[in-house]
Amino acid sequence: MGFRADVVRAAAAGRDAARAAQPITACPHPRESLLRSAWVRGYAAARPITRPQPSPE
């Protein structure tokens, strides 16, 4: 398999981890790896975007 397939798999694994409510620290790839970037992008894509909560006054 090529690197592209590895990147696609890493992004899909990141999405699956986010949907399973795993912490972002569950990424299995080392910090220096480009696969880590793909995993984190997949994770971020699956997380809902929330608005900042107003501060209580």
mmCIF file of C-alpha atoms in Angstrom:
data_model
loop_
_atom_site.group_PDB
_atom_site.id
_atom_site.type_symbol
_atom_site.label_atom_id
_atom_site.label_comp_id
_atom_site.label_asym_id
_atom_site.label_seq_id
_atom_site.Cartn_x
_atom_site.Cartn_y
_atom_site.Cartn_z
ATOM 1 C CA MET A 1 0.000 0.000 0.000
ATOM 2 C CA GLY A 2 1.059 3.547 -0.588
ATOM 3 C CA PHE A 3 1.361 6.515 1.686
ATOM 4 C CA ARG A 4 -1.930 7.992 0.446
ATOM 5 C CA ALA A 5 -3.822 4.935 1.580
ATOM 6 C CA ASP A 6 -2.125 5.189 4.972
ATOM 7 C CA VAL A 7 -3.185 8.840 5.260
ATOM 8 C CA VAL A 8 -6.792 7.996 4.375
ATOM 9 C CA ARG A 9 -6.821 5.214 6.963
ATOM 10 C CA ALA A 10 -5.317 7.500 9.624
ATOM 11 C CA ALA A 11 -7.947 10.192 8.977
ATOM 12 C CA ALA A 12 -10.735 7.603 9.151
ATOM 13 C CA ALA A 13 -9.306 6.264 12.411
ATOM 14 C CA GLY A 14 -9.279 9.798 13.830
ATOM 15 C CA ARG A 15 -12.928 10.296 12.861
ATOM 16 C CA ASP A 16 -13.828 6.957 14.452
ATOM 17 C CA ALA A 17 -11.987 7.917 17.649
ATOM 18 C CA ALA A 18 -13.843 11.235 17.877
ATOM 19 C CA ARG A 19 -17.196 9.534 17.339
ATOM 20 C CA ALA A 20 -16.318 7.028 20.071
ATOM 21 C CA ALA A 21 -15.597 9.982 22.421
ATOM 22 C CA GLN A 22 -11.959 9.006 22.871
ATOM 23 C CA PRO A 23 -9.581 11.774 23.930
ATOM 24 C CA ILE A 24 -7.347 13.312 21.292
ATOM 25 C CA THR A 25 -4.389 11.858 23.178
ATOM 26 C CA ALA A 26 -5.490 8.420 21.930
ATOM 27 C CA CYS A 27 -3.676 9.075 18.639
ATOM 28 C CA PRO A 28 -1.371 6.098 18.005
ATOM 29 C CA HIS A 29 1.068 7.978 15.764
ATOM 30 C CA PRO A 30 4.270 9.651 17.000
ATOM 31 C CA ARG A 31 4.461 13.430 17.140
ATOM 32 C CA GLU A 32 6.828 13.662 14.155
ATOM 33 C CA SER A 33 4.630 11.548 11.860
ATOM 34 C CA LEU A 34 2.586 12.999 9.022
ATOM 35 C CA LEU A 35 0.037 10.317 9.829
ATOM 36 C CA ARG A 36 -0.545 12.058 13.157
ATOM 37 C CA SER A 37 -1.583 15.196 11.279
ATOM 38 C CA ALA A 38 -4.037 13.181 9.200
ATOM 39 C CA TRP A 39 -5.400 11.469 12.314
ATOM 40 C CA VAL A 40 -5.923 14.803 14.090
ATOM 41 C CA ARG A 41 -7.607 16.316 11.010
ATOM 42 C CA GLY A 42 -10.000 13.364 10.917
ATOM 43 C CA TYR A 43 -10.628 13.736 14.642
ATOM 44 C CA ALA A 44 -11.352 17.450 14.283
ATOM 45 C CA ALA A 45 -13.660 16.890 11.318
ATOM 46 C CA ALA A 46 -15.889 14.601 13.366
ATOM 47 C CA ARG A 47 -16.097 16.847 16.418
ATOM 48 C CA PRO A 48 -19.068 19.200 16.539
ATOM 49 C CA ILE A 49 -18.250 22.871 16.464
ATOM 50 C CA THR A 50 -19.580 24.549 19.561
ATOM 51 C CA ARG A 51 -20.013 28.179 20.353
ATOM 52 C CA PRO A 52 -18.082 29.647 23.235
ATOM 53 C CA GLN A 53 -20.291 29.915 26.273
ATOM 54 C CA PRO A 54 -20.968 33.440 27.490
ATOM 55 C CA SER A 55 -19.167 34.285 30.677
ATOM 56 C CA PRO A 56 -21.415 34.675 33.713
ATOM 57 C CA GLU A 57 -21.616 38.243 34.919
#
